[in-house]
Amino acid sequence: MKSLKLIGLAFGASIALSSAAFAQDVTIAVAGPMTGGESAFGRQMKNGAEMAVADINAAGGVNGKKLALDVEDDACDPKQARSVAEKIASAKIPFVAGHYCSSSSIPASEAYADGNVLEITPASTNPLFTERKLWNVARVCGRDDQQGLIAAQYIAKNFKGKNIAILNDKTTYGKGLADETKKALNKAGVTEKMYESYNKGDKDFNAIVSRLKRDNIDLVYVGGYHQESGLILRQMRDQGLKTILMAGDALADKEYASITGPAGEGTLFTFGPDPRDKPTAKKIVDAFKAKNIDPEGYTLYTYAAMQVWSQAAKKAGTTDAKKVMEAMKAGKWDTVIGPIEYDAKGDIKQLDYVVYKWDAKGGYTEIKGNGT
């Protein structure tokens, strides 16, 4: 009986020790649209975060502690994003890679600032995210005023004298990107023939397509997400329009091709240089492919956000958000998407957007030289 008690005490002690060890883990988070219309990008973020955490832990963790990952779903809804942010802050999680939609990242960042959480977005490109002088925000992607400029330069050079239309979905991301593109186009001496908005989630674009047809539009620039862009493209082709569709980085997922089918061939969009092609990313890309995951879109950007935070936390010798942010802005970080340095706002100093073209097989390639 005594031996059984000793065994029980030993077992209990081992459980207590393992629980104590687990309690020493540092929990970090990834937050994005794990459900809803943009869930393809939520999956990209989750894949990138999970792989990064596994690799960081395999290399010894951060400051002697292993990382645990909390995955949160905001469904690209601003109210849900704010709720997620308050939950993460109340749990005293020091860092979140998120969010995807600018309309989520911006309201969430305020709750994170109040709760001492450092936020690095892999994907939110609206300039306002880093223009409010918050201490806790940064990104590993570019901004719409950079992306819109590249799109405008391409359009001005390659569609000179043609009829241009600009559409937006009224969201923080979509309208922001459309407005930046319009601004840069107008500055380049190009005046759009049509500027129109629609609601995110709309399915029927025949009225807009009829206007595009009436105005003989050669290229339509869409500030919006991939579902609506794909439907606009299909409905243009159904009405016999050969109009080129161009959009932003929200088209960087194969789900766009699944919506359009072969009709998507020729669609243009802007995105950062594809990190999958970088020699420094080969080992990580191969690891993803071994799991039958294509690390497209913002997968590697999320991985990079985790790398930046972990390296800065090691440099600071702590996971305290304010001290890690100070280290981040003072250093240069090696990541899967290349070296990253920050300005005072939390924007990266080096990123060049490029133009991509979708092909009939459901893939996209960079247009070399971009024609800009």
GROMACS .gro file of C-alpha atoms in nm:
model
  372
    1MET     CA    1   0.000   0.000   0.000
    2LYS     CA    2   0.287   0.231   0.096
    3SER     CA    3   0.460   0.167  -0.236
    4LEU     CA    4   0.139   0.248  -0.424
    5LYS     CA    5   0.115   0.574  -0.234
    6LEU     CA    6   0.473   0.654  -0.322
    7ILE     CA    7   0.406   0.575  -0.685
    8GLY     CA    8   0.098   0.795  -0.671
    9LEU     CA    9   0.295   1.077  -0.511
   10ALA     CA   10   0.570   1.043  -0.770
   11PHE     CA   11   0.316   1.042  -1.052
   12GLY     CA   12   0.148   1.348  -0.904
   13ALA     CA   13   0.483   1.523  -0.873
   14SER     CA   14   0.567   1.447  -1.235
   15ILE     CA   15   0.231   1.589  -1.346
   16ALA     CA   16   0.293   1.899  -1.134
   17LEU     CA   17   0.640   1.942  -1.281
   18SER     CA   18   0.515   1.903  -1.638
   19SER     CA   19   0.237   2.150  -1.566
   20ALA     CA   20   0.489   2.393  -1.423
   21ALA     CA   21   0.707   2.349  -1.730
   22PHE     CA   22   0.407   2.409  -1.953
   23ALA     CA   23   0.319   2.719  -1.752
   24GLN     CA   24   0.662   2.856  -1.840
   25ASP     CA   25   0.582   2.852  -2.211
   26VAL     CA   26   0.535   3.190  -2.373
   27THR     CA   27   0.202   3.208  -2.555
   28ILE     CA   28   0.191   3.420  -2.869
   29ALA     CA   29  -0.097   3.459  -3.110
   30VAL     CA   30  -0.197   3.472  -3.473
   31ALA     CA   31  -0.526   3.643  -3.554
   32GLY     CA   32  -0.704   3.661  -3.887
   33PRO     CA   33  -1.002   3.535  -4.088
   34MET     CA   34  -1.003   3.166  -4.003
   35THR     CA   35  -1.366   3.160  -4.120
   36GLY     CA   36  -1.566   3.372  -4.364
   37GLY     CA   37  -1.499   3.500  -4.712
   38GLU     CA   38  -1.127   3.564  -4.658
   39SER     CA   39  -1.056   3.233  -4.481
   40ALA     CA   40  -0.810   3.133  -4.754
   41PHE     CA   41  -0.581   3.403  -4.621
   42GLY     CA   42  -0.652   3.303  -4.261
   43ARG     CA   43  -0.527   2.956  -4.351
   44GLN     CA   44  -0.213   3.109  -4.501
   45MET     CA   45  -0.149   3.299  -4.177
   46LYS     CA   46  -0.215   2.996  -3.959
   47ASN     CA   47   0.015   2.777  -4.169
   48GLY     CA   48   0.293   3.035  -4.153
   49ALA     CA   49   0.257   3.087  -3.778
   50GLU     CA   50   0.248   2.716  -3.694
   51MET     CA   51   0.558   2.640  -3.898
   52ALA     CA   52   0.746   2.937  -3.752
   53VAL     CA   53   0.663   2.841  -3.393
   54ALA     CA   54   0.770   2.482  -3.456
   55ASP     CA   55   1.099   2.596  -3.610
   56ILE     CA   56   1.170   2.851  -3.335
   57ASN     CA   57   1.102   2.588  -3.067
   58ALA     CA   58   1.323   2.336  -3.245
   59ALA     CA   59   1.603   2.594  -3.235
   60GLY     CA   60   1.565   2.640  -2.859
   61GLY     CA   61   1.273   2.876  -2.824
   62VAL     CA   62   1.296   3.236  -2.707
   63ASN     CA   63   1.507   3.332  -2.405
   64GLY     CA   64   1.507   2.975  -2.281
   65LYS     CA   65   1.133   2.926  -2.313
   66LYS     CA   66   0.927   2.740  -2.571
   67LEU     CA   67   0.646   2.911  -2.759
   68ALA     CA   68   0.280   2.808  -2.759
   69LEU     CA   69   0.049   2.938  -3.032
   70ASP     CA   70  -0.300   3.078  -2.980
   71VAL     CA   71  -0.505   3.096  -3.303
   72GLU     CA   72  -0.788   3.351  -3.310
   73ASP     CA   73  -1.057   3.411  -3.570
   74ASP     CA   74  -1.178   3.762  -3.654
   75ALA     CA   75  -1.364   3.668  -3.977
   76CYS     CA   76  -1.241   4.006  -4.111
   77ASP     CA   77  -1.510   4.170  -3.898
   78PRO     CA   78  -1.399   4.489  -3.715
   79LYS     CA   79  -1.611   4.423  -3.404
   80GLN     CA   80  -1.497   4.063  -3.380
   81ALA     CA   81  -1.137   4.175  -3.430
   82ARG     CA   82  -1.168   4.420  -3.141
   83SER     CA   83  -1.313   4.143  -2.924
   84VAL     CA   84  -1.025   3.911  -3.020
   85ALA     CA   85  -0.776   4.185  -2.935
   86GLU     CA   86  -0.929   4.242  -2.592
   87LYS     CA   87  -0.919   3.866  -2.528
   88ILE     CA   88  -0.551   3.845  -2.625
   89ALA     CA   89  -0.466   4.150  -2.413
   90SER     CA   90  -0.651   4.017  -2.108
   91ALA     CA   91  -0.459   3.690  -2.141
   92LYS     CA   92  -0.136   3.895  -2.124
   93ILE     CA   93  -0.013   3.754  -2.454
   94PRO     CA   94   0.282   3.978  -2.551
   95PHE     CA   95   0.269   3.944  -2.930
   96VAL     CA   96   0.021   3.882  -3.211
   97ALA     CA   97   0.084   3.828  -3.580
   98GLY     CA   98  -0.229   3.983  -3.726
   99HIS     CA   99  -0.463   4.079  -3.860
  100TYR     CA  100  -0.530   4.029  -4.232
  101CYS     CA  101  -0.794   4.289  -4.320
  102SER     CA  102  -0.699   4.649  -4.250
  103SER     CA  103  -1.051   4.705  -4.119
  104SER     CA  104  -0.966   4.449  -3.848
  105SER     CA  105  -0.604   4.545  -3.778
  106ILE     CA  106  -0.679   4.912  -3.716
  107PRO     CA  107  -0.945   4.880  -3.441
  108ALA     CA  108  -0.766   4.580  -3.289
  109SER     CA  109  -0.440   4.774  -3.262
  110GLU     CA  110  -0.595   5.020  -3.018
  111ALA     CA  111  -0.696   4.741  -2.779
  112TYR     CA  112  -0.350   4.589  -2.816
  113ALA     CA  113  -0.187   4.924  -2.734
  114ASP     CA  114  -0.394   4.954  -2.418
  115GLY     CA  115  -0.317   4.593  -2.323
  116ASN     CA  116   0.061   4.605  -2.386
  117VAL     CA  117   0.054   4.373  -2.689
  118LEU     CA  118   0.292   4.414  -2.982
  119GLU     CA  119   0.115   4.367  -3.318
  120ILE     CA  120   0.289   4.287  -3.646
  121THR     CA  121   0.052   4.253  -3.939
  122PRO     CA  122   0.165   4.030  -4.225
  123ALA     CA  123  -0.094   4.171  -4.464
  124SER     CA  124  -0.275   4.494  -4.369
  125THR     CA  125  -0.164   4.758  -4.616
  126ASN     CA  126  -0.380   5.061  -4.534
  127PRO     CA  127  -0.143   5.349  -4.443
  128LEU     CA  128  -0.359   5.448  -4.144
  129PHE     CA  129  -0.243   5.138  -3.955
  130THR     CA  130   0.098   5.295  -3.891
  131GLU     CA  131   0.001   5.663  -3.918
  132ARG     CA  132  -0.167   5.705  -3.576
  133LYS     CA  133   0.156   5.719  -3.372
  134LEU     CA  134   0.074   5.401  -3.180
  135TRP     CA  135   0.380   5.253  -3.010
  136ASN     CA  136   0.288   4.890  -3.071
  137VAL     CA  137   0.223   4.847  -3.445
  138ALA     CA  138   0.442   4.725  -3.730
  139ARG     CA  139   0.407   4.531  -4.052
  140VAL     CA  140   0.615   4.306  -4.273
  141CYS     CA  141   0.420   4.402  -4.586
  142GLY     CA  142   0.405   4.730  -4.777
  143ARG     CA  143   0.145   5.005  -4.787
  144ASP     CA  144  -0.132   5.097  -5.028
  145ASP     CA  145   0.037   5.423  -5.122
  146GLN     CA  146   0.331   5.211  -5.243
  147GLN     CA  147   0.113   4.945  -5.404
  148GLY     CA  148  -0.121   5.195  -5.568
  149LEU     CA  149   0.175   5.384  -5.714
  150ILE     CA  150   0.313   5.072  -5.883
  151ALA     CA  151  -0.031   4.984  -6.023
  152ALA     CA  152  -0.074   5.339  -6.153
  153GLN     CA  153   0.269   5.345  -6.314
  154TYR     CA  154   0.196   5.017  -6.491
  155ILE     CA  155  -0.145   5.136  -6.613
  156ALA     CA  156  -0.015   5.476  -6.726
  157LYS     CA  157   0.260   5.317  -6.934
  158ASN     CA  158   0.085   5.011  -7.073
  159PHE     CA  159  -0.269   5.148  -7.119
  160LYS     CA  160  -0.188   5.499  -7.237
  161GLY     CA  161  -0.488   5.653  -7.412
  162LYS     CA  162  -0.715   5.366  -7.305
  163ASN     CA  163  -1.039   5.383  -7.106
  164ILE     CA  164  -0.982   5.310  -6.737
  165ALA     CA  165  -1.239   5.234  -6.465
  166ILE     CA  166  -1.179   5.210  -6.091
  167LEU     CA  167  -1.402   5.012  -5.854
  168ASN     CA  168  -1.390   4.972  -5.477
  169ASP     CA  169  -1.575   4.764  -5.219
  170LYS     CA  170  -1.608   5.045  -4.958
  171THR     CA  171  -1.385   4.859  -4.709
  172THR     CA  172  -1.084   5.014  -4.537
  173TYR     CA  173  -0.855   4.806  -4.756
  174GLY     CA  174  -1.044   4.819  -5.085
  175LYS     CA  175  -1.138   5.186  -5.092
  176GLY     CA  176  -0.799   5.285  -4.953
  177LEU     CA  177  -0.617   5.098  -5.228
  178ALA     CA  178  -0.850   5.224  -5.502
  179ASP     CA  179  -0.809   5.583  -5.384
  180GLU     CA  180  -0.429   5.558  -5.372
  181THR     CA  181  -0.426   5.412  -5.724
  182LYS     CA  182  -0.660   5.686  -5.850
  183LYS     CA  183  -0.447   5.954  -5.687
  184ALA     CA  184  -0.128   5.823  -5.850
  185LEU     CA  185  -0.301   5.778  -6.187
  186ASN     CA  186  -0.439   6.131  -6.184
  187LYS     CA  187  -0.096   6.267  -6.091
  188ALA     CA  188   0.045   6.079  -6.392
  189GLY     CA  189  -0.204   6.258  -6.615
  190VAL     CA  190  -0.456   5.974  -6.647
  191THR     CA  191  -0.820   6.044  -6.566
  192GLU     CA  192  -1.042   5.742  -6.511
  193LYS     CA  193  -1.362   5.727  -6.716
  194MET     CA  194  -1.558   5.560  -6.438
  195TYR     CA  195  -1.527   5.543  -6.059
  196GLU     CA  196  -1.783   5.322  -5.885
  197SER     CA  197  -1.829   5.132  -5.559
  198TYR     CA  198  -2.005   4.813  -5.457
  199ASN     CA  199  -2.062   4.628  -5.132
  200LYS     CA  200  -1.828   4.355  -5.013
  201GLY     CA  201  -2.025   4.032  -5.035
  202ASP     CA  202  -2.220   4.133  -5.347
  203LYS     CA  203  -2.273   3.856  -5.600
  204ASP     CA  204  -2.448   4.032  -5.889
  205PHE     CA  205  -2.228   4.281  -6.076
  206ASN     CA  206  -2.420   4.289  -6.404
  207ALA     CA  207  -2.521   4.655  -6.362
  208ILE     CA  208  -2.157   4.757  -6.315
  209VAL     CA  209  -2.047   4.532  -6.600
  210SER     CA  210  -2.308   4.691  -6.827
  211ARG     CA  211  -2.158   5.032  -6.749
  212LEU     CA  212  -1.810   4.900  -6.822
  213LYS     CA  213  -1.940   4.776  -7.157
  214ARG     CA  214  -2.118   5.104  -7.235
  215ASP     CA  215  -1.804   5.306  -7.162
  216ASN     CA  216  -1.575   5.073  -7.362
  217ILE     CA  217  -1.349   5.018  -7.061
  218ASP     CA  218  -1.015   4.861  -7.151
  219LEU     CA  219  -0.892   4.806  -6.794
  220VAL     CA  220  -1.085   4.798  -6.468
  221TYR     CA  221  -0.892   4.840  -6.146
  222VAL     CA  222  -1.062   4.675  -5.848
  223GLY     CA  223  -0.989   4.781  -5.493
  224GLY     CA  224  -1.135   4.480  -5.316
  225TYR     CA  225  -1.102   4.113  -5.231
  226HIS     CA  226  -1.064   3.805  -5.447
  227GLN     CA  227  -1.421   3.668  -5.433
  228GLU     CA  228  -1.585   3.980  -5.573
  229SER     CA  229  -1.299   4.039  -5.817
  230GLY     CA  230  -1.343   3.686  -5.950
  231LEU     CA  231  -1.717   3.732  -5.993
  232ILE     CA  232  -1.669   4.067  -6.169
  233LEU     CA  233  -1.425   3.899  -6.408
  234ARG     CA  234  -1.664   3.611  -6.481
  235GLN     CA  235  -1.961   3.839  -6.538
  236MET     CA  236  -1.754   4.058  -6.772
  237ARG     CA  237  -1.668   3.753  -6.979
  238ASP     CA  238  -2.033   3.640  -6.973
  239GLN     CA  239  -2.126   3.973  -7.133
  240GLY     CA  240  -1.851   3.937  -7.390
  241LEU     CA  241  -1.612   4.195  -7.245
  242LYS     CA  242  -1.241   4.142  -7.294
  243THR     CA  243  -1.163   4.413  -7.039
  244ILE     CA  244  -0.847   4.347  -6.835
  245LEU     CA  245  -0.903   4.325  -6.459
  246MET     CA  246  -0.630   4.451  -6.228
  247ALA     CA  247  -0.633   4.448  -5.848
  248GLY     CA  248  -0.409   4.440  -5.542
  249ASP     CA  249  -0.250   4.179  -5.318
  250ALA     CA  250  -0.586   4.029  -5.217
  251LEU     CA  251  -0.568   3.823  -5.537
  252ALA     CA  252  -0.260   3.635  -5.414
  253ASP     CA  253  -0.437   3.306  -5.350
  254LYS     CA  254  -0.528   3.017  -5.579
  255GLU     CA  255  -0.888   3.052  -5.468
  256TYR     CA  256  -0.914   3.339  -5.718
  257ALA     CA  257  -0.842   3.093  -5.999
  258SER     CA  258  -1.099   2.849  -5.862
  259ILE     CA  259  -1.360   3.126  -5.892
  260THR     CA  260  -1.266   3.238  -6.242
  261GLY     CA  261  -1.145   2.917  -6.403
  262PRO     CA  262  -0.946   2.967  -6.725
  263ALA     CA  263  -1.123   3.301  -6.774
  264GLY     CA  264  -0.891   3.446  -6.510
  265GLU     CA  265  -0.601   3.432  -6.754
  266GLY     CA  266  -0.451   3.777  -6.800
  267THR     CA  267  -0.571   3.917  -6.468
  268LEU     CA  268  -0.311   4.152  -6.319
  269PHE     CA  269  -0.235   4.224  -5.955
  270THR     CA  270   0.031   4.384  -5.738
  271PHE     CA  271   0.215   4.204  -5.460
  272GLY     CA  272   0.559   4.203  -5.303
  273PRO     CA  273   0.839   4.000  -5.463
  274ASP     CA  274   0.740   3.635  -5.423
  275PRO     CA  275   0.940   3.507  -5.124
  276ARG     CA  276   0.899   3.149  -5.248
  277ASP     CA  277   1.157   3.232  -5.514
  278LYS     CA  278   1.425   3.353  -5.273
  279PRO     CA  279   1.722   3.117  -5.223
  280THR     CA  280   1.710   3.196  -4.850
  281ALA     CA  281   1.355   3.060  -4.835
  282LYS     CA  282   1.422   2.730  -5.010
  283LYS     CA  283   1.460   2.517  -4.696
  284ILE     CA  284   1.137   2.651  -4.545
  285VAL     CA  285   0.947   2.631  -4.873
  286ASP     CA  286   1.056   2.268  -4.909
  287ALA     CA  287   0.936   2.199  -4.554
  288PHE     CA  288   0.594   2.340  -4.638
  289LYS     CA  289   0.575   2.140  -4.961
  290ALA     CA  290   0.664   1.823  -4.768
  291LYS     CA  291   0.338   1.885  -4.581
  292ASN     CA  292   0.153   1.944  -4.911
  293ILE     CA  293   0.121   2.314  -4.834
  294ASP     CA  294   0.195   2.577  -5.097
  295PRO     CA  295   0.332   2.873  -4.895
  296GLU     CA  296   0.171   3.127  -5.127
  297GLY     CA  297   0.042   3.474  -5.050
  298TYR     CA  298   0.092   3.574  -4.687
  299THR     CA  299   0.213   3.238  -4.554
  300LEU     CA  300   0.579   3.338  -4.552
  301TYR     CA  301   0.497   3.694  -4.449
  302THR     CA  302   0.339   3.554  -4.132
  303TYR     CA  303   0.643   3.332  -4.080
  304ALA     CA  304   0.859   3.644  -4.116
  305ALA     CA  305   0.653   3.835  -3.859
  306MET     CA  306   0.722   3.555  -3.612
  307GLN     CA  307   1.092   3.564  -3.698
  308VAL     CA  308   1.118   3.940  -3.644
  309TRP     CA  309   0.946   3.921  -3.306
  310SER     CA  310   1.147   3.621  -3.182
  311GLN     CA  311   1.480   3.772  -3.288
  312ALA     CA  312   1.395   4.108  -3.132
  313ALA     CA  313   1.278   3.939  -2.810
  314LYS     CA  314   1.609   3.757  -2.788
  315LYS     CA  315   1.798   4.081  -2.852
  316ALA     CA  316   1.594   4.258  -2.582
  317GLY     CA  317   1.628   3.964  -2.345
  318THR     CA  318   1.258   3.985  -2.264
  319THR     CA  319   0.913   3.942  -2.419
  320ASP     CA  320   0.791   4.275  -2.275
  321ALA     CA  321   0.616   4.432  -2.573
  322LYS     CA  322   0.755   4.784  -2.540
  323LYS     CA  323   1.113   4.667  -2.498
  324VAL     CA  324   1.080   4.426  -2.790
  325MET     CA  325   0.942   4.705  -3.010
  326GLU     CA  326   1.237   4.927  -2.917
  327ALA     CA  327   1.472   4.647  -3.021
  328MET     CA  328   1.278   4.587  -3.342
  329LYS     CA  329   1.306   4.948  -3.456
  330ALA     CA  330   1.675   4.962  -3.372
  331GLY     CA  331   1.780   4.646  -3.551
  332LYS     CA  332   1.795   4.465  -3.882
  333TRP     CA  333   1.633   4.121  -3.899
  334ASP     CA  334   1.697   3.825  -4.124
  335THR     CA  335   1.371   3.670  -4.238
  336VAL     CA  336   1.236   3.429  -4.494
  337ILE     CA  337   1.120   3.725  -4.705
  338GLY     CA  338   1.458   3.898  -4.680
  339PRO     CA  339   1.623   4.146  -4.441
  340ILE     CA  340   1.383   4.381  -4.261
  341GLU     CA  341   1.446   4.719  -4.102
  342TYR     CA  342   1.184   4.952  -3.954
  343ASP     CA  343   1.124   5.323  -3.955
  344ALA     CA  344   0.983   5.509  -3.656
  345LYS     CA  345   0.624   5.436  -3.760
  346GLY     CA  346   0.665   5.058  -3.787
  347ASP     CA  347   0.677   5.044  -4.166
  348ILE     CA  348   0.952   4.842  -4.333
  349LYS     CA  349   1.219   5.038  -4.513
  350GLN     CA  350   1.263   4.801  -4.804
  351LEU     CA  351   0.983   4.658  -5.014
  352ASP     CA  352   0.920   4.688  -5.385
  353TYR     CA  353   0.581   4.590  -5.519
  354VAL     CA  354   0.573   4.414  -5.853
  355VAL     CA  355   0.301   4.324  -6.102
  356TYR     CA  356   0.187   3.964  -6.153
  357LYS     CA  357  -0.028   3.801  -6.420
  358TRP     CA  358  -0.259   3.502  -6.375
  359ASP     CA  359  -0.233   3.229  -6.638
  360ALA     CA  360  -0.493   2.985  -6.771
  361LYS     CA  361  -0.362   2.703  -6.550
  362GLY     CA  362  -0.444   2.880  -6.223
  363GLY     CA  363  -0.096   3.012  -6.146
  364TYR     CA  364   0.063   3.354  -6.152
  365THR     CA  365   0.405   3.486  -6.250
  366GLU     CA  366   0.579   3.817  -6.213
  367ILE     CA  367   0.588   4.042  -6.516
  368LYS     CA  368   0.959   4.105  -6.537
  369GLY     CA  369   1.047   4.471  -6.548
  370ASN     CA  370   0.683   4.549  -6.471
  371GLY     CA  371   0.671   4.799  -6.754
  372THR     CA  372   0.687   5.077  -6.494
   0.00000   0.00000   0.00000
